[in-house]
CSV table of C-alpha atoms in Angstrom, one decimal:
chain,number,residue,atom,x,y,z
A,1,UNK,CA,-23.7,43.8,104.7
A,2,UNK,CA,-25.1,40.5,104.7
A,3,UNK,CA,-22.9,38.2,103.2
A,4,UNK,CA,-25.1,36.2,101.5
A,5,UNK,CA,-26.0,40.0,99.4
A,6,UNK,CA,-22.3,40.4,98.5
A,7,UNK,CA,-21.5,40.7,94.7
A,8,UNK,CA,-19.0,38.0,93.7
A,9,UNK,CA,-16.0,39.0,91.7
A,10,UNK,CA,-13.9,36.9,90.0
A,11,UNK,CA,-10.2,38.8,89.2
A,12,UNK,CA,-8.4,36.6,86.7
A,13,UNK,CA,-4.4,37.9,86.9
A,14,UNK,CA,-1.5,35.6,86.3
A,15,UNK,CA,1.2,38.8,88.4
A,16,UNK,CA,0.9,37.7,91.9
A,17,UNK,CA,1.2,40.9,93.4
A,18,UNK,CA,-1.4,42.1,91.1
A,19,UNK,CA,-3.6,39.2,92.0
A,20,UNK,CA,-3.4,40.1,95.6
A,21,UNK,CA,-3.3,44.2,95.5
A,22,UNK,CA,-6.6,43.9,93.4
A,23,UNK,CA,-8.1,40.9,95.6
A,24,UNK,CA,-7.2,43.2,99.0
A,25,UNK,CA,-8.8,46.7,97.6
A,26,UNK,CA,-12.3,44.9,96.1
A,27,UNK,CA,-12.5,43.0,99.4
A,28,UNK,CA,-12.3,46.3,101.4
A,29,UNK,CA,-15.1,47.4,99.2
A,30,UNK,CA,-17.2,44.1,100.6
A,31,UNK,CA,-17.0,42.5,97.6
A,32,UNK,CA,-16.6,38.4,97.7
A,33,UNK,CA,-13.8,37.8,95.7
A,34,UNK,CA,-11.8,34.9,94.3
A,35,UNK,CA,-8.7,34.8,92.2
A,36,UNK,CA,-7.3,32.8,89.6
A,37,UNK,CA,-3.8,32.1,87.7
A,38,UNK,CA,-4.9,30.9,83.8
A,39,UNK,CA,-8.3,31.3,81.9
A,40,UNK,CA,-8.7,27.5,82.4
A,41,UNK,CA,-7.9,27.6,86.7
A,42,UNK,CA,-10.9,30.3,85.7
A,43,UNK,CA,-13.3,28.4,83.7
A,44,UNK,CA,-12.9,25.5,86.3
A,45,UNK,CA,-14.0,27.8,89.3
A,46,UNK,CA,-17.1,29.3,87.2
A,47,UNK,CA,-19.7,26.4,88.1
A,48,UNK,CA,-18.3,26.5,92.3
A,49,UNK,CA,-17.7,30.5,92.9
A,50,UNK,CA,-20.8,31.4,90.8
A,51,UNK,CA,-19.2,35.1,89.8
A,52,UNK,CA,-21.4,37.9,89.5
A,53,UNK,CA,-18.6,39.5,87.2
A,54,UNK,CA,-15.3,38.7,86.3
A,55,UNK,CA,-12.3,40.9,85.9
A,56,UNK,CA,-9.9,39.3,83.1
A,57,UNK,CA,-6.3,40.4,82.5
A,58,UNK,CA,-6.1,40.1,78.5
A,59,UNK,CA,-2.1,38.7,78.7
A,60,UNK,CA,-2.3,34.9,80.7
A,61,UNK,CA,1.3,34.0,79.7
A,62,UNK,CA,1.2,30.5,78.1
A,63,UNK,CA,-1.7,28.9,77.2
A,64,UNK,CA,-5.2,30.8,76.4
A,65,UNK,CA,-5.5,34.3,77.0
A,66,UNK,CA,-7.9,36.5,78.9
A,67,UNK,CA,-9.7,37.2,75.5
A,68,UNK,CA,-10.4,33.7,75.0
């Protein structure tokens, strides 16, 4: 697929191996994708990464949550 026709996926997940188990199966699926730690690491990469859709774990650990 033409990469510049990939959807863009934004997987928010603060579990490492979570992070990368979701990152590796979406990217199989040719989907761009870009992870982040913390709803604020998230909201900073909005405006660059441009996501399509994001996928949002609802428990960040400290600070705001995936609701927020």
């Amino acid at each position: 697929m033409d990469p510049q026709w990939r959807r863009r996926l934004l997987v928010v997940e603060d579990e490492p191996l979570t992070s990368r188990l979701l990152r590796d199966a979406l990217e199989t699926l040719d989907f761009d994708v870009a992870t982040a730690t913390s709803a604020a690491q998230a909201r900073s990469m909005l405006a660059e990464f441009d996501p399509d859709v994001a996928l949002v774990d609802l428990v960040l650990g400290d600070g705001p949550s995936g609701v927020d």
